[in-house]
Short mmCIF file of N, CA and C in Angstrom, two decimals:
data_model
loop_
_atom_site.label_atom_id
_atom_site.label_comp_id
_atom_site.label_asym_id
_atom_site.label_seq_id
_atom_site.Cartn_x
_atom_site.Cartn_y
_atom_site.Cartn_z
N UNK A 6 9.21 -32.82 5.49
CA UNK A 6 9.44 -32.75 4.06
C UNK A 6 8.19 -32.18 3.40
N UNK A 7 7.99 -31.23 2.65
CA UNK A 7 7.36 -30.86 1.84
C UNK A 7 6.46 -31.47 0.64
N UNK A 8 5.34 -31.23 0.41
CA UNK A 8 4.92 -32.04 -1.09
C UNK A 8 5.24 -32.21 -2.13
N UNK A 9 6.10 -30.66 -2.26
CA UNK A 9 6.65 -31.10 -4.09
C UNK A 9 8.06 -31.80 -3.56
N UNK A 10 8.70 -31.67 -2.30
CA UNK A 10 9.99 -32.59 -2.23
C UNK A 10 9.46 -34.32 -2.35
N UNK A 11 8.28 -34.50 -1.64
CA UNK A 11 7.69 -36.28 -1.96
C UNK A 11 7.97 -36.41 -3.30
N UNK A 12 6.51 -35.40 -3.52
CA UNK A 12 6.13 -35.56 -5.18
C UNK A 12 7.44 -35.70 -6.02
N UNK A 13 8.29 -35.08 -6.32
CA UNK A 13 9.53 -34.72 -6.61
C UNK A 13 10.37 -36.12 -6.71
N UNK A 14 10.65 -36.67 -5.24
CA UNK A 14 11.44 -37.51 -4.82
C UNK A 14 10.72 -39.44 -5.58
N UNK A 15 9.48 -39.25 -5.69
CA UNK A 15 8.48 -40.40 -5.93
C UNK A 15 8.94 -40.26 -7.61
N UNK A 16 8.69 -39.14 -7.85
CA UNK A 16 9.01 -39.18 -9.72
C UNK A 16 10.20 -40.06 -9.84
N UNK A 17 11.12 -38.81 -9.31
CA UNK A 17 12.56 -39.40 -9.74
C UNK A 17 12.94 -40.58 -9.65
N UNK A 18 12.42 -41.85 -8.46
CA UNK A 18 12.42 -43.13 -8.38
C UNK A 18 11.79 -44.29 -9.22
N UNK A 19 9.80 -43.10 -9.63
CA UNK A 19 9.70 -44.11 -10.70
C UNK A 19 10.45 -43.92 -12.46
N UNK A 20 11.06 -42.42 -12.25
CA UNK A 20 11.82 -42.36 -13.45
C UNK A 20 13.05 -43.17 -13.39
N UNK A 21 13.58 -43.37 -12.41
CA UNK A 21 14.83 -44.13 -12.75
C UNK A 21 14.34 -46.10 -12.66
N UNK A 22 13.11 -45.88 -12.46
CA UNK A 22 12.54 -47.36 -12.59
C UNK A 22 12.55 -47.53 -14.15
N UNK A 23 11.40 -46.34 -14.48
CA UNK A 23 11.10 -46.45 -16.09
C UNK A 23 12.33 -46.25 -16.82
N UNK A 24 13.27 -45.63 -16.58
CA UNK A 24 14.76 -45.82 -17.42
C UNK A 24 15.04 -46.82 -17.63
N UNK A 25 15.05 -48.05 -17.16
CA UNK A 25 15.68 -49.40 -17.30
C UNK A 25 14.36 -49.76 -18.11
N UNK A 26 13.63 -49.86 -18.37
CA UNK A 26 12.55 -50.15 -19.36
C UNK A 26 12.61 -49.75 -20.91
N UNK A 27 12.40 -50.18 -21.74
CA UNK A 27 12.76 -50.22 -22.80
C UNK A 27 11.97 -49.54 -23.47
N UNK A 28 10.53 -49.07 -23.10
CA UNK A 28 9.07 -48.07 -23.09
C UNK A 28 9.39 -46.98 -23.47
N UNK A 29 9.55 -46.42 -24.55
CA UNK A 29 9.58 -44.71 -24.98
C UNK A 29 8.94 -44.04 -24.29
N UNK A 30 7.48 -45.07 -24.43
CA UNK A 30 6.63 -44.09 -24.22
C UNK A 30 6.47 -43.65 -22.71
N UNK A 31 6.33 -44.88 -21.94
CA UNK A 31 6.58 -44.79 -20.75
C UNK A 31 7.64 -43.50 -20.30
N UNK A 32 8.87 -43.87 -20.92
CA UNK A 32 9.50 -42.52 -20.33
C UNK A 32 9.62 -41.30 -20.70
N UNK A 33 8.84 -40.94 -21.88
CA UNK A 33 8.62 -39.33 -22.08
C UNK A 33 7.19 -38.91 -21.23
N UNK A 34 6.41 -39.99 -20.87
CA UNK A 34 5.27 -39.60 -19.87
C UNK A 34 5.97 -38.99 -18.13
N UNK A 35 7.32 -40.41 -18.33
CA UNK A 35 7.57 -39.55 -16.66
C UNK A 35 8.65 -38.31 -16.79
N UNK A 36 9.23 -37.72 -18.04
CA UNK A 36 9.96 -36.77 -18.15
C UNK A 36 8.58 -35.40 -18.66
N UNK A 37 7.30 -35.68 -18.67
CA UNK A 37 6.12 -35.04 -18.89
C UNK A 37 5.58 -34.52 -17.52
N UNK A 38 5.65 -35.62 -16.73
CA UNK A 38 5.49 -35.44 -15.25
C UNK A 38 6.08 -34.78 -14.16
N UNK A 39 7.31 -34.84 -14.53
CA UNK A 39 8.70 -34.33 -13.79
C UNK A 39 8.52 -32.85 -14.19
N UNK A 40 8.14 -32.29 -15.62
CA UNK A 40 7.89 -30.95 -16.01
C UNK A 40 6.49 -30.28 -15.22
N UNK A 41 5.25 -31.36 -14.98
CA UNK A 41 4.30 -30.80 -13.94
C UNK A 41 4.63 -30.87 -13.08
N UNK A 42 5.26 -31.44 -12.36
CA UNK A 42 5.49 -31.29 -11.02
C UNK A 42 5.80 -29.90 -11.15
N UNK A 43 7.41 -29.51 -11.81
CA UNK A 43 7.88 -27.81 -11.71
C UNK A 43 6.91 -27.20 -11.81
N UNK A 44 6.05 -27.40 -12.75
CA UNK A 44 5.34 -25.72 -13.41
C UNK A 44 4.19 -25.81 -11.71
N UNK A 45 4.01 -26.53 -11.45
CA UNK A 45 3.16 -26.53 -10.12
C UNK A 45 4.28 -25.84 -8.98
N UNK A 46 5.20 -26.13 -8.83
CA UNK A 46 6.12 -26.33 -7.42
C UNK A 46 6.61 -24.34 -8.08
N UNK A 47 6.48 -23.55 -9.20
CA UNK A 47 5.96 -22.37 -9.50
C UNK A 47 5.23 -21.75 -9.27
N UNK A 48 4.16 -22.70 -9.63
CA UNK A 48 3.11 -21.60 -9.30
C UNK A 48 2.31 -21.73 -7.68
N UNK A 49 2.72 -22.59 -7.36
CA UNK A 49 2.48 -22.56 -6.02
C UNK A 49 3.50 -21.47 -5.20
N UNK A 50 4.85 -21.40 -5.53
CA UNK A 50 5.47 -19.90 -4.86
C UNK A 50 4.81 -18.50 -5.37
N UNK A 51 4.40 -18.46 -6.83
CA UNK A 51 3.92 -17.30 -7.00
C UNK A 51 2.82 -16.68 -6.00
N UNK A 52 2.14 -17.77 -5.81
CA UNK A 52 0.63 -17.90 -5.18
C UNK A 52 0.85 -17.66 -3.90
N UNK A 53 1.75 -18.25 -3.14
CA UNK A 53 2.50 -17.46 -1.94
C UNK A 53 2.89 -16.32 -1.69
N UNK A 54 3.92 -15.57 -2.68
CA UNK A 54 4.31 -14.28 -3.11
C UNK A 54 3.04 -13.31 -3.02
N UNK A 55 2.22 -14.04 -3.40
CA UNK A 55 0.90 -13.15 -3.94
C UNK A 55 0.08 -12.91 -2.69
N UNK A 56 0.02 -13.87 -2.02
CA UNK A 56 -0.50 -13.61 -0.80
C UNK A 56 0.10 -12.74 0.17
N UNK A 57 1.78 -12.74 0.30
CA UNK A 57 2.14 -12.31 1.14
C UNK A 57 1.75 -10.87 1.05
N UNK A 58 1.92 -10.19 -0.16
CA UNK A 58 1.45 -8.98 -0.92
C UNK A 58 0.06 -8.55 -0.75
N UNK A 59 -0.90 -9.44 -0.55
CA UNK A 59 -2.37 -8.99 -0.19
C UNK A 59 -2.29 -9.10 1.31
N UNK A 60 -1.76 -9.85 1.66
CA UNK A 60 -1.77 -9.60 3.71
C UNK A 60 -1.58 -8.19 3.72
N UNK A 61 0.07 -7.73 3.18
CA UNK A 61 0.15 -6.23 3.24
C UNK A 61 -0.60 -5.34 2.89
N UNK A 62 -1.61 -5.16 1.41
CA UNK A 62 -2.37 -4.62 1.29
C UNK A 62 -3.19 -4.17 2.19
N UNK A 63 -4.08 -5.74 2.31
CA UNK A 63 -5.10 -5.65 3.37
C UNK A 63 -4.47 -4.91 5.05
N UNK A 64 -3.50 -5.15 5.62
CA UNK A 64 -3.12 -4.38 6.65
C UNK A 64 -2.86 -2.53 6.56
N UNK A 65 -2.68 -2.70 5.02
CA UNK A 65 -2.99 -1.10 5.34
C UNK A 65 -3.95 -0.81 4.94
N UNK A 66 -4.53 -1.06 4.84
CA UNK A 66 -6.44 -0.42 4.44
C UNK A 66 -6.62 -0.99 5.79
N UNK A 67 -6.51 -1.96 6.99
CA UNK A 67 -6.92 -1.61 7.77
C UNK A 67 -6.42 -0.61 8.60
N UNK A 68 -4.96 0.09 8.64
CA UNK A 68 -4.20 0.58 9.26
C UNK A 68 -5.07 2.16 8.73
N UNK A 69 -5.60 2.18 7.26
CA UNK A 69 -6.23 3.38 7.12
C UNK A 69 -7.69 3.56 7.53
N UNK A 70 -8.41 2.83 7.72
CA UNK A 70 -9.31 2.53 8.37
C UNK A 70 -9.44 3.20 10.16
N UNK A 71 -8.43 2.52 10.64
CA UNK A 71 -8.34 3.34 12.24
C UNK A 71 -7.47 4.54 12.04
N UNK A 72 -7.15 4.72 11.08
CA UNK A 72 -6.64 6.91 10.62
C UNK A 72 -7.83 7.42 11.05
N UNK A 73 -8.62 6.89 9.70
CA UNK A 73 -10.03 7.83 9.66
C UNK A 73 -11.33 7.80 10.75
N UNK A 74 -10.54 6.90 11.54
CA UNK A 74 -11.82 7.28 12.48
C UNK A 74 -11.19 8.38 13.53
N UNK A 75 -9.82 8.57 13.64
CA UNK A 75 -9.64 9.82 14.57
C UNK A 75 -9.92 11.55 13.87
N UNK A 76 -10.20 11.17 12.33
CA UNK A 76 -9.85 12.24 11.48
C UNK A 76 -10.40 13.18 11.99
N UNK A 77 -10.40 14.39 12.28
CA UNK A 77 -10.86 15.91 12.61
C UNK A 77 -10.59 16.82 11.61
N UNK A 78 -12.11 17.80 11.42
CA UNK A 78 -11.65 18.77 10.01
C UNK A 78 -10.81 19.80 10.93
N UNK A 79 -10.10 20.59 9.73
CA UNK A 79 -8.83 21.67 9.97
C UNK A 79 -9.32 22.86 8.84
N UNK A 80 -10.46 23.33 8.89
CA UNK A 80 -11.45 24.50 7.79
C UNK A 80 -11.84 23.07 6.87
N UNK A 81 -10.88 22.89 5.14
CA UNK A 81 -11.75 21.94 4.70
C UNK A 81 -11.01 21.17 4.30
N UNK A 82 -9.98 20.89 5.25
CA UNK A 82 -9.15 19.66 4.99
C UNK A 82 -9.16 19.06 5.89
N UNK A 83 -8.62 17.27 6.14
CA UNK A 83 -8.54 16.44 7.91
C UNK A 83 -7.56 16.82 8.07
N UNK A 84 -7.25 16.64 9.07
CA UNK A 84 -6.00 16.17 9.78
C UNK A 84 -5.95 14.90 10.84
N UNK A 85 -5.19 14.68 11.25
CA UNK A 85 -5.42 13.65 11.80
C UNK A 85 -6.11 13.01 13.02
N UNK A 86 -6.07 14.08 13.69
CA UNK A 86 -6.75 14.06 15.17
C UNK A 86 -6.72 15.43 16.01
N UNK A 87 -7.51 15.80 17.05
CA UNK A 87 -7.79 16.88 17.23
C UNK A 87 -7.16 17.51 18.07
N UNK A 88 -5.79 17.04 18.47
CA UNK A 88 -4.65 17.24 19.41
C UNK A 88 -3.42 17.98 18.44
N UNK A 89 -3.60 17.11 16.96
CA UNK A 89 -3.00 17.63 15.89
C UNK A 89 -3.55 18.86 15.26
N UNK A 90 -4.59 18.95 15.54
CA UNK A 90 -5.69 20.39 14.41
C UNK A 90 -4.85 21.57 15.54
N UNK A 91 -5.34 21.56 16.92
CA UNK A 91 -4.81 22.47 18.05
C UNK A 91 -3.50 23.04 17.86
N UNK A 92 -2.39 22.34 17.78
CA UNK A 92 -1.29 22.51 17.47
C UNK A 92 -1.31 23.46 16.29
N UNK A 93 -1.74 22.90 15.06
CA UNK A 93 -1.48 23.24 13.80
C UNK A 93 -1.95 24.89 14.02
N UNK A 94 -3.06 25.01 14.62
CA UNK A 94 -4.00 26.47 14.95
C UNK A 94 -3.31 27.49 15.81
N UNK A 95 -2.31 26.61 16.72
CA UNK A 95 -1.77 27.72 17.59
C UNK A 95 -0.41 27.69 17.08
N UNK A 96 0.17 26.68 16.17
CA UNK A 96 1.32 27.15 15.43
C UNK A 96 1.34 28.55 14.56
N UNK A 97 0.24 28.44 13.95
CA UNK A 97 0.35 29.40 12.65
C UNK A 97 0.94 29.18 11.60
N UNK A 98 1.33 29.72 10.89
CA UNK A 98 2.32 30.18 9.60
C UNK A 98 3.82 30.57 9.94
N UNK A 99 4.68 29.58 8.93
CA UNK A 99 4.18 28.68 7.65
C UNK A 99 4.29 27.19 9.08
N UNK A 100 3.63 26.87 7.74
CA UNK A 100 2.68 25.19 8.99
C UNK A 100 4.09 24.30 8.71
N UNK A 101 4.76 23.60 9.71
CA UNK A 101 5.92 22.65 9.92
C UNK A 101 5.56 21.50 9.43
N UNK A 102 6.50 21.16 8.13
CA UNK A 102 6.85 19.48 7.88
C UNK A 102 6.16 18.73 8.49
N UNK A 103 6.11 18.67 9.55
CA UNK A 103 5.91 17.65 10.35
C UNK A 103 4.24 17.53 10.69
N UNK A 104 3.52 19.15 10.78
CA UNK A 104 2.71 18.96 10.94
C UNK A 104 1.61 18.35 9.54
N UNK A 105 2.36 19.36 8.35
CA UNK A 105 1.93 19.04 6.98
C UNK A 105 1.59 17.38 6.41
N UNK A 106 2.25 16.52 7.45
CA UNK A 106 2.31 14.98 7.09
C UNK A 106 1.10 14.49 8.00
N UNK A 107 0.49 15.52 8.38
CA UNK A 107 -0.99 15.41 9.09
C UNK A 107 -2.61 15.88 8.60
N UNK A 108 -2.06 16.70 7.56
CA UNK A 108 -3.09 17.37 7.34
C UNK A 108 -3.64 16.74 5.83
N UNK A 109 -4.62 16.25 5.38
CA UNK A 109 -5.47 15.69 3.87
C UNK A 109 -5.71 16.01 2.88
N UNK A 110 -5.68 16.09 1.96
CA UNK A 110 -6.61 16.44 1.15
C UNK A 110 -8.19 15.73 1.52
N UNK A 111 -8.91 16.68 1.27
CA UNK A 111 -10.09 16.10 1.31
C UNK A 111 -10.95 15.36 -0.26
N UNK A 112 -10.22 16.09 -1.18
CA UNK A 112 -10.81 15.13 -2.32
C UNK A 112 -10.79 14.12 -2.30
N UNK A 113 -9.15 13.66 -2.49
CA UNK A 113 -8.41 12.55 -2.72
C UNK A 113 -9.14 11.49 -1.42
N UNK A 114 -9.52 11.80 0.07
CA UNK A 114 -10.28 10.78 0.84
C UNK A 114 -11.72 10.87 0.16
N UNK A 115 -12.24 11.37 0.32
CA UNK A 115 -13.65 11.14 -0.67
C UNK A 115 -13.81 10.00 -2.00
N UNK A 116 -13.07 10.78 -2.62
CA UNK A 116 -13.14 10.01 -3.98
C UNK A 116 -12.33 9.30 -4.57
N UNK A 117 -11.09 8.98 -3.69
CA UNK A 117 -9.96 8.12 -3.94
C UNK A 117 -10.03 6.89 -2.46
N UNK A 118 -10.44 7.32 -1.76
CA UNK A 118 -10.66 6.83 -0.60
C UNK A 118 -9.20 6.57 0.24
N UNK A 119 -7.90 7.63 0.02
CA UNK A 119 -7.09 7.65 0.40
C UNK A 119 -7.00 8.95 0.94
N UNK A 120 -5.87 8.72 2.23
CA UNK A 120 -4.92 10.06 3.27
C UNK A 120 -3.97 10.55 2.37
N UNK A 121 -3.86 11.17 1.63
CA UNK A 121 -3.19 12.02 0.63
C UNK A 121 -2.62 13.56 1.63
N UNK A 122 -1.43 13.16 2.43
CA UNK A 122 -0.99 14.46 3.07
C UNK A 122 -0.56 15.60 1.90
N UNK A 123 -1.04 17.06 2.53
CA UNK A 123 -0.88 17.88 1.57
C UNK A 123 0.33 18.47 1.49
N UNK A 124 0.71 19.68 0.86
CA UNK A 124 1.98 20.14 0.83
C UNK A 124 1.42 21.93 1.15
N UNK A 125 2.38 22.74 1.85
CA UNK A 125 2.21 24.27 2.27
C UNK A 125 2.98 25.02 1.72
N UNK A 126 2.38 26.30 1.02
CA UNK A 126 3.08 27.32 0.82
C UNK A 126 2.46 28.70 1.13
N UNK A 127 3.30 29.49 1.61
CA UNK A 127 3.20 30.72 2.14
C UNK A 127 4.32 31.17 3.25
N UNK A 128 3.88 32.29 3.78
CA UNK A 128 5.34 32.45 4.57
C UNK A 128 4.72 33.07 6.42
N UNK A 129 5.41 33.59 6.79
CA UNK A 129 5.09 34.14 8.71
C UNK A 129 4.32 35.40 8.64
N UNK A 130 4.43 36.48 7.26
CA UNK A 130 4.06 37.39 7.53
C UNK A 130 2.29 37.20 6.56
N UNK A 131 2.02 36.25 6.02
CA UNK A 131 0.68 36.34 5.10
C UNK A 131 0.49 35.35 6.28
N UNK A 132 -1.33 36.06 6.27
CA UNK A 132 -2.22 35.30 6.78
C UNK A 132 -2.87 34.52 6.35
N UNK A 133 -2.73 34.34 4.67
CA UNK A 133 -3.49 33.29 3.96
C UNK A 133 -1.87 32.35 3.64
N UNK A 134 -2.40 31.04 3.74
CA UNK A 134 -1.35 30.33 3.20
C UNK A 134 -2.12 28.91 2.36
N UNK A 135 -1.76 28.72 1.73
CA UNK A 135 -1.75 27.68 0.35
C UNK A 135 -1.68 26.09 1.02
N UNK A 136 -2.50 25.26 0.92
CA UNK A 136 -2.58 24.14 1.24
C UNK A 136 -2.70 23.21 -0.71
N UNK A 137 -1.98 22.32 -0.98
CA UNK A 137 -2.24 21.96 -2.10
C UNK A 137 -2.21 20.35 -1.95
N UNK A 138 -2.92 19.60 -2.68
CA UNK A 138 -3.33 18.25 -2.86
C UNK A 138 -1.40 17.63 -4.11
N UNK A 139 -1.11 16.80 -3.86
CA UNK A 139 0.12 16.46 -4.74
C UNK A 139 -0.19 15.54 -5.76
N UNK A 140 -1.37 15.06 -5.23
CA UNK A 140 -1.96 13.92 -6.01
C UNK A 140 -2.65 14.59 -7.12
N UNK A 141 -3.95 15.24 -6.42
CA UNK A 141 -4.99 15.39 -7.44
C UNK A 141 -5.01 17.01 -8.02
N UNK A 142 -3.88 18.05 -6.79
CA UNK A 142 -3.81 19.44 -7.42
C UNK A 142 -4.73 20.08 -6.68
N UNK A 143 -5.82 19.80 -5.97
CA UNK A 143 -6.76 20.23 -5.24
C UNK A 143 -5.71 21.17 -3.95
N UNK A 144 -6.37 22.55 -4.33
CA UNK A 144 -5.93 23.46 -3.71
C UNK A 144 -6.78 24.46 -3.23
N UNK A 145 -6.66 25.31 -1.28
CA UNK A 145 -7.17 26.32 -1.42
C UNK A 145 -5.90 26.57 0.17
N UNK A 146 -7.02 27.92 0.05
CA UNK A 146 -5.87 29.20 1.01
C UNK A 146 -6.55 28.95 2.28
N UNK A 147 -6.04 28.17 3.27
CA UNK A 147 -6.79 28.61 4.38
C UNK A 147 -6.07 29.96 5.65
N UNK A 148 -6.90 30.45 6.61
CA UNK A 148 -6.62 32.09 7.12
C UNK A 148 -6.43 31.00 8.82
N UNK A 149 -5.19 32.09 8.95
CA UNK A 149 -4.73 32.17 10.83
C UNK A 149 -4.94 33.39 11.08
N UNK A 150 -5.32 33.50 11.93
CA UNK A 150 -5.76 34.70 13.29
C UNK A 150 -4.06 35.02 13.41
N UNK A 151 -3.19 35.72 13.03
CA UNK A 151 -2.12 36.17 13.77
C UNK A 151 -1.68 37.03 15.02
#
């Protein structure tokens, strides 16, 4: 059984004690009591809620934490690791979805201290293609060897 079910269960017994008592006062103190108990047996779930929400937090800042230690530059953006940069280099143009959910902005980790994947534009036949930040707008052209 739980504390606010005791707590809870102890009221209600000495309230139905103090009911047969003839004490006003007595019983607007235990219908005073019965209201702390709730506002507690509240805020004690919020406070739970709240935690469960900072566990998650905290697991992804650590989950971003072991990102950035594989990070490898790609000219002057990361990517994620250097198995991913290879690929991206011998893919070429235009750079695949898939790889794009790899590659950083580098502002946004600096000075936001977040993996902000970028977005690509350009096409197979330009050798410059457009890397852009979604967050912060931070944009430049990086060049493939075709």
């Amino acid at each position: 059984m739980g504390a606010y079910t005791e707590i809870s269960a102890a009221i209600k017994d000495a309230s139905k004690a103090i009911q047969k008592s003839k004490d006003s006062d007595l019983r607007q103190k235990a219908i005073d009591l019965q209201g702390i108990a709730m506002n507690l047996n509240m805020e004690n779930s919020d406070l739970k809620h709240q935690i469960e929400i900072l566990k998650g937090q905290l697991a992804e800042k650590n989950q971003m934490a072991l990102n950035k230690k594989s990070l490898c530059r790609f000219q002057s953006f990361w990517v994620s690791d250097e198995a991913t940069r290879d690929q991206i280099e011998a893919h070429g143009t235009p750079i695949d979805r898939d790889f794009l959910a790899h590659i950083y902005c580098p502002k946004c980790l600096v000075e936001r201290n977040q993996l902000v994947p970028v977005n690509g534009y350009g096409s197979k036949e330009n050798r410059l293609y457009q890397l852009m930040c979604p967050v912060c707008q931070y944009s430049e052209y990086i060049e493939f060897n075709i």
